[in-house]
Coordinates of C-alpha atoms in Angstrom, one line a residue:
M1 CA -3.8 -94.3 -132.4
A2 CA -0.6 -92.8 -133.6
R3 CA 2.0 -91.9 -131.1
R4 CA 2.5 -88.2 -130.5
K5 CA 6.0 -87.0 -131.5
V6 CA 7.8 -85.6 -128.5
S7 CA 9.5 -82.4 -129.4
K8 CA 12.9 -81.5 -128.0
K9 CA 12.9 -78.9 -125.3
Y10 CA 14.6 -75.7 -126.5
V11 CA 17.7 -74.7 -124.6
S12 CA 19.2 -71.3 -125.2
P13 CA 22.9 -71.0 -125.9
A14 CA 23.4 -69.4 -122.5
G15 CA 21.6 -72.4 -120.9
N16 CA 23.8 -74.8 -122.9
E17 CA 26.9 -73.0 -121.6
I18 CA 25.7 -73.4 -118.0
L19 CA 25.1 -77.1 -118.5
A20 CA 28.5 -77.5 -120.1
Q21 CA 30.1 -75.7 -117.1
K22 CA 28.3 -77.9 -114.6
A23 CA 29.4 -81.1 -116.4
F24 CA 33.0 -79.8 -116.5
F25 CA 33.0 -78.8 -112.8
E26 CA 31.8 -82.3 -111.9
R27 CA 34.6 -84.0 -113.9
L28 CA 37.1 -81.6 -112.3
R29 CA 35.8 -82.5 -108.8
I30 CA 36.1 -86.2 -109.4
A31 CA 39.6 -85.9 -110.8
L32 CA 40.8 -83.7 -107.9
E33 CA 39.3 -86.1 -105.3
K34 CA 41.1 -89.0 -106.9
L35 CA 44.4 -87.0 -107.0
I36 CA 44.4 -85.6 -103.4
G37 CA 41.2 -86.6 -101.6
A38 CA 37.8 -85.2 -100.8
G39 CA 36.9 -81.8 -99.4
Y40 CA 39.3 -79.6 -101.5
F41 CA 37.2 -78.9 -104.6
E42 CA 34.6 -77.2 -102.5
K43 CA 37.2 -74.7 -101.3
I44 CA 38.1 -73.5 -104.8
P45 CA 36.3 -70.1 -105.5
K46 CA 34.0 -69.9 -108.5
T47 CA 36.4 -67.4 -110.2
T48 CA 39.2 -69.9 -110.2
L49 CA 36.9 -72.7 -111.5
L50 CA 35.8 -70.4 -114.3
K51 CA 39.4 -69.8 -115.2
C52 CA 39.8 -73.5 -115.4
Y53 CA 36.7 -73.8 -117.6
N54 CA 37.9 -71.1 -119.9
V55 CA 41.3 -72.8 -120.5
R56 CA 39.9 -76.4 -120.4
Y57 CA 41.8 -78.9 -122.5
P58 CA 40.1 -80.5 -125.5
T59 CA 39.4 -84.2 -125.4
V60 CA 41.9 -86.4 -127.3
K61 CA 40.8 -87.3 -130.8
I62 CA 42.3 -89.6 -133.4
V63 CA 42.8 -89.0 -137.1
V64 CA 43.1 -92.2 -139.2
D65 CA 43.6 -91.8 -143.0
H66 CA 43.3 -94.4 -145.8
T67 CA 47.1 -94.8 -146.2
I68 CA 47.3 -96.6 -142.8
I69 CA 43.9 -98.4 -142.7
V70 CA 42.4 -98.8 -146.2
D71 CA 38.9 -99.9 -145.3
E72 CA 36.5 -97.2 -144.1
K73 CA 34.6 -99.5 -141.8
E74 CA 37.8 -100.6 -140.2
R75 CA 38.9 -97.0 -139.7
K76 CA 35.6 -96.3 -138.0
K77 CA 36.0 -99.3 -135.8
Y78 CA 39.6 -98.3 -134.9
K79 CA 38.4 -94.9 -133.8
E80 CA 35.7 -96.5 -131.6
D81 CA 38.2 -98.9 -130.1
F82 CA 40.7 -96.1 -129.5
N83 CA 38.0 -94.0 -127.7
N84 CA 37.1 -97.1 -125.6
R85 CA 40.7 -97.5 -124.6
L86 CA 40.9 -93.9 -123.4
K87 CA 37.8 -94.4 -121.3
T88 CA 38.6 -97.9 -119.9
F89 CA 42.4 -97.9 -119.5
Q90 CA 43.3 -96.7 -116.0
L91 CA 46.4 -95.4 -114.2
K92 CA 46.9 -95.1 -110.4
T93 CA 47.0 -91.8 -108.5
M94 CA 49.1 -91.3 -105.4
T95 CA 46.0 -91.8 -103.3
G96 CA 45.5 -95.3 -104.8
E97 CA 42.6 -94.3 -106.9
S98 CA 42.2 -95.2 -110.6
I99 CA 41.7 -92.6 -113.2
S100 CA 41.0 -93.1 -117.0
Y101 CA 43.4 -92.1 -119.7
A102 CA 40.7 -89.7 -121.0
S103 CA 40.6 -87.9 -117.7
F104 CA 44.4 -87.9 -117.5
F105 CA 44.8 -86.0 -120.7
T106 CA 42.2 -83.4 -119.8
E107 CA 41.1 -82.7 -116.2
V108 CA 44.1 -84.2 -114.5
L109 CA 46.6 -82.5 -116.7
L110 CA 44.7 -79.2 -116.4
L111 CA 44.7 -79.4 -112.6
I112 CA 48.4 -80.2 -112.4
Q113 CA 49.4 -77.5 -114.7
V114 CA 47.0 -74.8 -113.6
F115 CA 47.8 -75.1 -109.9
N116 CA 51.5 -75.3 -110.7
F117 CA 51.3 -71.9 -112.4
L118 CA 48.7 -70.2 -110.3
P119 CA 49.9 -66.9 -108.7
E120 CA 50.7 -67.1 -105.1
N121 CA 47.8 -66.3 -102.7
E122 CA 45.2 -66.7 -105.5
Y123 CA 42.9 -67.7 -102.6
K124 CA 43.2 -68.8 -99.0
K125 CA 43.3 -72.5 -99.5
E126 CA 45.2 -72.5 -102.8
T127 CA 48.5 -73.3 -101.1
D128 CA 47.1 -76.5 -99.6
I129 CA 45.9 -77.8 -102.9
K130 CA 49.1 -76.7 -104.6
A131 CA 51.3 -78.5 -102.0
L132 CA 49.3 -81.7 -102.4
L133 CA 49.5 -81.5 -106.2
K134 CA 53.2 -80.7 -106.2
P135 CA 54.4 -84.3 -106.2
Y136 CA 52.4 -84.9 -109.3
F137 CA 54.3 -82.3 -111.4
E138 CA 57.6 -82.4 -109.6
G139 CA 58.1 -86.1 -108.9
E140 CA 58.4 -89.1 -111.1
W141 CA 54.7 -89.9 -111.2
Y142 CA 54.0 -87.6 -114.2
N143 CA 56.8 -88.7 -116.5
R144 CA 56.4 -92.4 -115.6
N145 CA 52.6 -92.3 -116.4
V146 CA 53.0 -90.2 -119.6
S147 CA 55.5 -92.8 -120.9
E148 CA 53.3 -95.7 -119.9
V149 CA 50.2 -94.1 -121.5
Y150 CA 52.1 -93.6 -124.8
S151 CA 53.4 -97.2 -124.8
N152 CA 50.0 -98.7 -123.9
L153 CA 48.2 -96.8 -126.6
N154 CA 50.8 -97.6 -129.2
F155 CA 50.7 -101.3 -128.3
Y156 CA 47.4 -101.7 -130.2
N157 CA 49.0 -100.3 -133.4
Y158 CA 51.3 -103.4 -133.7
E159 CA 48.7 -105.3 -135.5
Y160 CA 49.1 -102.8 -138.4
F161 CA 52.8 -103.5 -138.6
D162 CA 54.0 -104.4 -142.0
F163 CA 57.6 -105.7 -142.5
Y164 CA 57.8 -104.0 -145.9
K165 CA 55.7 -100.8 -145.4
G166 CA 56.9 -100.0 -141.9
S167 CA 55.7 -99.7 -138.3
V168 CA 52.6 -97.7 -137.3
Q169 CA 53.1 -95.0 -134.7
F170 CA 51.2 -92.0 -133.4
I171 CA 52.2 -88.4 -134.1
L172 CA 51.9 -87.1 -130.6
S173 CA 53.2 -83.5 -131.2
E174 CA 49.7 -82.0 -130.7
L175 CA 49.1 -83.6 -127.3
R176 CA 49.0 -81.1 -124.3
T177 CA 51.6 -83.4 -122.6
I178 CA 54.0 -82.3 -125.3
K179 CA 52.8 -79.0 -126.6
P180 CA 51.2 -76.4 -124.4
G181 CA 48.1 -75.2 -126.2
G182 CA 48.1 -78.2 -128.5
S183 CA 44.9 -79.5 -130.1
N184 CA 45.1 -82.9 -128.4
V185 CA 44.7 -84.5 -131.9
L186 CA 46.6 -87.7 -132.5
Q187 CA 47.4 -89.0 -136.0
L188 CA 48.6 -92.4 -137.1
C189 CA 51.7 -92.5 -139.3
R190 CA 53.8 -95.2 -141.0
V191 CA 57.5 -95.2 -140.1
P192 CA 59.5 -96.9 -142.9
H193 CA 61.9 -99.7 -141.9
Q194 CA 65.5 -99.9 -143.0
L195 CA 65.2 -102.8 -145.5
A196 CA 68.0 -104.7 -147.1
S197 CA 68.5 -108.2 -148.6
E198 CA 71.0 -111.0 -147.9
E199 CA 71.8 -114.3 -149.5
I200 CA 70.9 -117.0 -146.9
D201 CA 70.8 -120.7 -147.7
H202 CA 71.4 -119.9 -151.4
A203 CA 68.4 -117.6 -151.7
I204 CA 68.0 -113.8 -151.4
R205 CA 66.1 -113.0 -148.3
P206 CA 64.5 -109.7 -147.2
I207 CA 65.9 -108.4 -143.9
S208 CA 65.2 -105.3 -141.8
R209 CA 67.5 -103.4 -139.4
L210 CA 66.6 -103.4 -135.7
G211 CA 66.6 -100.3 -133.6
Y212 CA 64.7 -98.2 -131.0
L213 CA 61.5 -96.6 -132.2
P214 CA 60.3 -94.4 -129.3
P215 CA 56.5 -94.5 -128.6
N216 CA 56.3 -90.7 -128.9
G217 CA 58.3 -90.3 -132.1
T218 CA 58.1 -91.0 -135.8
D219 CA 61.8 -91.5 -136.5
W220 CA 64.2 -94.2 -135.5
N221 CA 65.9 -92.8 -132.4
K222 CA 68.8 -95.2 -132.4
L223 CA 69.8 -98.3 -134.4
A224 CA 71.3 -101.4 -132.7
L225 CA 75.0 -102.1 -132.9
I226 CA 76.1 -105.4 -131.2
S227 CA 79.5 -106.8 -130.5
A228 CA 80.4 -110.6 -130.4
E229 CA 81.2 -110.2 -126.7
Q230 CA 77.7 -109.0 -126.0
L231 CA 76.3 -112.2 -127.6
G232 CA 78.6 -114.4 -125.5
L233 CA 81.2 -115.1 -128.2
E234 CA 84.8 -115.3 -127.1
N235 CA 87.9 -114.9 -129.4
F236 CA 85.7 -113.9 -132.3
E237 CA 87.3 -112.6 -135.5
T238 CA 86.2 -109.0 -134.7
Q239 CA 85.1 -107.2 -131.6
E240 CA 83.7 -104.3 -133.7
K241 CA 80.0 -103.6 -133.1
L242 CA 77.9 -104.6 -136.1
P243 CA 74.4 -103.7 -137.1
I244 CA 71.8 -106.4 -136.5
Y245 CA 68.9 -107.3 -138.9
I246 CA 66.0 -109.6 -138.7
Q247 CA 64.5 -111.9 -141.4
H248 CA 60.8 -111.7 -142.1
H249 CA 60.8 -115.5 -141.6
A250 CA 61.9 -115.0 -137.9
L251 CA 58.9 -112.7 -137.2
R252 CA 56.5 -115.1 -138.9
R253 CA 57.8 -117.9 -136.7
Y254 CA 57.5 -115.8 -133.6
Q255 CA 53.9 -115.0 -134.4
E256 CA 53.0 -118.6 -135.1
R257 CA 54.7 -120.0 -132.0
S258 CA 54.2 -117.4 -129.4
L259 CA 50.7 -116.4 -130.7
S260 CA 51.8 -112.7 -130.3
S261 CA 52.1 -109.9 -132.7
M262 CA 55.2 -109.9 -135.0
G263 CA 55.2 -106.1 -134.8
L264 CA 55.5 -106.3 -131.0
A265 CA 58.5 -108.5 -131.3
F266 CA 60.1 -106.3 -133.9
I267 CA 59.8 -103.1 -131.7
H268 CA 60.6 -104.9 -128.4
L269 CA 63.6 -106.8 -129.7
G270 CA 65.0 -103.6 -131.2
H271 CA 64.6 -101.8 -127.9
I272 CA 66.4 -104.6 -126.0
L273 CA 69.3 -104.7 -128.5
V274 CA 69.8 -101.0 -128.3
F275 CA 69.7 -100.5 -124.5
A276 CA 70.9 -103.8 -122.9
Q277 CA 74.7 -104.1 -122.7
N278 CA 74.8 -107.9 -122.3
H279 CA 72.4 -110.6 -123.4
T280 CA 71.5 -114.1 -122.2
T281 CA 72.7 -116.4 -124.9
V282 CA 73.5 -120.0 -125.7
V283 CA 76.4 -120.3 -128.1
R284 CA 76.2 -123.1 -130.7
N285 CA 78.7 -124.1 -133.4
S286 CA 77.0 -122.3 -136.2
H287 CA 74.6 -119.9 -134.4
I288 CA 73.7 -118.1 -131.2
L289 CA 70.4 -118.6 -129.3
L290 CA 69.4 -115.2 -127.9
A291 CA 66.9 -115.6 -125.0
Y292 CA 63.7 -113.7 -125.4
Y293 CA 61.4 -112.6 -122.5
A294 CA 57.8 -111.5 -122.4
G295 CA 58.0 -109.3 -119.3
R296 CA 59.9 -111.4 -116.8
H297 CA 59.0 -114.7 -118.5
K298 CA 61.4 -116.4 -120.8
I299 CA 59.4 -117.9 -123.7
G300 CA 62.1 -118.8 -126.3
Y301 CA 65.1 -117.8 -128.3
F302 CA 65.8 -115.9 -131.5
V303 CA 68.5 -117.6 -133.6
V304 CA 71.3 -115.2 -134.6
T305 CA 74.0 -115.8 -137.2
H306 CA 77.0 -113.8 -138.3
H307 CA 77.2 -112.6 -142.0
L308 CA 80.3 -110.6 -142.9
D309 CA 79.4 -107.1 -141.8
K310 CA 76.2 -107.8 -139.8
W311 CA 74.3 -110.1 -137.5
I312 CA 71.0 -111.6 -138.7
V313 CA 68.1 -112.9 -136.6
R314 CA 67.1 -116.0 -138.6
T315 CA 64.2 -117.6 -136.8
F316 CA 62.4 -117.9 -133.4
L317 CA 62.2 -121.1 -131.3
L318 CA 59.7 -121.5 -128.5
L319 CA 61.2 -123.1 -125.3
T320 CA 59.7 -126.5 -126.3
N321 CA 61.1 -126.5 -129.8
E322 CA 63.9 -128.7 -131.0
G323 CA 67.3 -127.0 -130.8
T324 CA 66.7 -125.2 -127.5
P325 CA 68.2 -126.5 -124.2
E326 CA 64.7 -126.8 -122.8
G327 CA 63.5 -128.7 -125.9
E328 CA 66.4 -131.1 -125.6
K329 CA 65.7 -131.7 -121.9
L330 CA 62.0 -132.3 -122.7
K331 CA 63.0 -134.8 -125.4
E332 CA 65.3 -136.5 -122.8
L333 CA 62.4 -136.8 -120.3
T334 CA 59.7 -137.9 -122.7
A335 CA 61.4 -139.2 -125.9
I336 CA 59.2 -136.8 -127.8
N337 CA 60.2 -135.9 -131.4
K338 CA 59.3 -132.9 -133.6
I339 CA 56.3 -134.6 -135.2
D340 CA 54.9 -135.5 -131.8
A341 CA 55.3 -131.9 -130.6
Q342 CA 53.5 -130.6 -133.7
Y343 CA 50.7 -133.1 -133.2
L344 CA 50.2 -132.2 -129.5
K345 CA 50.6 -128.4 -130.4
I346 CA 53.2 -128.0 -127.7
D347 CA 55.6 -126.6 -130.3
T348 CA 53.4 -123.4 -130.1
M349 CA 51.6 -121.7 -127.2
E350 CA 48.3 -123.3 -128.4
A351 CA 48.5 -126.3 -126.0
F352 CA 49.5 -124.2 -123.0
I353 CA 46.5 -121.9 -123.5
N354 CA 43.9 -124.5 -124.5
Y355 CA 44.8 -127.4 -122.1
D356 CA 44.9 -127.5 -118.3
I357 CA 48.5 -128.8 -118.2
E358 CA 49.1 -127.3 -114.7
G359 CA 46.1 -129.3 -113.4
N360 CA 47.9 -132.6 -114.4
E361 CA 50.5 -132.8 -111.7
K362 CA 52.8 -135.4 -113.4
L363 CA 52.7 -133.6 -116.8
F364 CA 53.3 -130.2 -115.3
A365 CA 56.3 -131.5 -113.3
I366 CA 57.9 -132.8 -116.6
F367 CA 57.5 -129.3 -118.3
K368 CA 58.8 -127.7 -115.1
E369 CA 61.9 -130.0 -114.9
A370 CA 62.6 -129.3 -118.6
G371 CA 62.7 -125.5 -117.8
C372 CA 59.4 -124.6 -119.5
A373 CA 57.5 -123.4 -116.4
S374 CA 57.7 -119.8 -117.6
L375 CA 55.4 -120.7 -120.5
F376 CA 52.6 -121.2 -118.1
E377 CA 53.1 -117.7 -116.7
Y378 CA 53.2 -116.3 -120.2
A379 CA 49.9 -118.1 -121.0
K380 CA 48.2 -116.0 -118.3
F381 CA 48.7 -112.9 -120.6
F382 CA 46.1 -114.4 -122.9
D383 CA 42.3 -114.0 -122.3
R384 CA 41.0 -117.4 -121.5
T385 CA 37.7 -116.3 -120.0
N386 CA 35.5 -117.6 -122.8
K387 CA 37.7 -120.6 -123.7
Q388 CA 36.7 -124.1 -122.8
I389 CA 40.0 -125.3 -121.2
K390 CA 40.5 -129.0 -122.0
N391 CA 41.7 -131.8 -119.8
A392 CA 45.4 -132.5 -120.4
D393 CA 45.2 -136.3 -119.8
F394 CA 45.4 -136.8 -123.6
I395 CA 48.8 -135.1 -123.7
S396 CA 50.0 -137.1 -120.7
K397 CA 49.0 -140.4 -122.2
Y398 CA 50.5 -139.6 -125.5
L399 CA 53.8 -138.7 -124.0
S400 CA 53.8 -142.0 -122.0
I401 CA 53.1 -143.9 -125.3
A402 CA 55.9 -142.0 -127.0
G403 CA 58.3 -142.9 -124.2
D404 CA 57.3 -146.6 -124.2
Q405 CA 57.7 -147.0 -127.9
D406 CA 61.2 -145.5 -127.8
E407 CA 62.3 -148.0 -125.2
Y408 CA 62.0 -150.9 -127.6

C-alpha cells in the first residue's frame, strides 16, 4: 500500500510573523540571561520587545567569490565551515556564561546598543537593566571581544595565504560592530603583498615585505622598520631603521618544521616586528637568530641577515635543528647529527605530536635539559584526539646507540 503524502500545514503570513517573533524573543531572553542573569527579561514590556524585534540585526553572512576560492564545492564548504564557527565559537560574558559568536553579532549587540540609547524612564525596571548592561558598552569587555572575534574568524583564512597573490582578509565594513545599520555581510578579499627580489647565494630570490595587516582591514596598516640595535647588534655600520623582508623559503621551512600555516607566521611575525621594540635574538658571525614564540612557547628561530638597505628573513629553525643553541645542546647530550634528527623526525614537530616523549622520563629529561621543553607545550595546540600516540622507547634507544657509537 502506497504511503499517503503528508501535506504541509498552511501558515498565514501573520502566523509566520508571530512564530518569528516568538523565536526572536526566546533568543533575546537567553542572551540577556547570559549577560546579566535571570529574571530581567520578564520585566521588559511587550512594546519594548517589539521595538527590539523591529530593529533586529540580520544574521552574519559570508560572500565568497571565485577569485579567492576557485572551486565551487570548496566555496560551499567554506561557507558551511564559517557558519559552524559562528555557532560553535564562544566568548565569555561578565557572568561567566558562554555565548556564541552568532549571538554576539545579533542579540547581544542589539541588547547592548538598544539599552544604551533607550530614552530615560522607558519603563520602570529599564534603569536596572541599563545599569547592568552598562559595563558591556562602557568597559573594555566590548572592544576586547570584538577584536578577539575578528582575529579568530580571520585565523581560518590563513590557509588561503599565497606568497605571490597575497593574504586573505575579511571586508568587515558592513558589520554592525563597525557600521550602524550595516547588512552584517562579510566578504573575503585578497590583500596584495609588497613583493621584491634579491640576489641571495648567487640566485635571485623572491622576498616580501613584513608589516602589520589588521584583522579588520584590507590595507597594510604599518610596515616594519628595524634597527640593528633592536636585533641585538652593537657597533653596527648603521643604526638607521631598515625595512625587513622574508623569503618564501623561510615560510616553507616554517610550515614543514612547525606543522603550522605559513600564512599565520607571515601575519604574526609582521605584527611582532612592527609593535615590539626589542627582540630576543642570538647574534652569530654571519646572521641573527630571531626567537619565535607560539603564544608563550618558544618553538624556534627565524634566521635574519643584512643586505645593504634591508634585513631579510632567510629560513626557520625549530629548537631541535642544527644551528640553534638548543640544537647544539641536544647534540652535546646525545651526539645526534642532522641525519639522525631527520630519521627520528625530531627536526620537525612530527615526533613531538606522534610519540609520547613526555612519558619516557629519561628522554623527556634530555629534551628539557637542552631547552626544548616548550615544544611539548606547543604540541598541545594540535588535536591529538584521534591519533594513536606511539611509545617513545624507539627514540630513546636510538639516541643511546648514537651516543655509544660516537664514543669510539
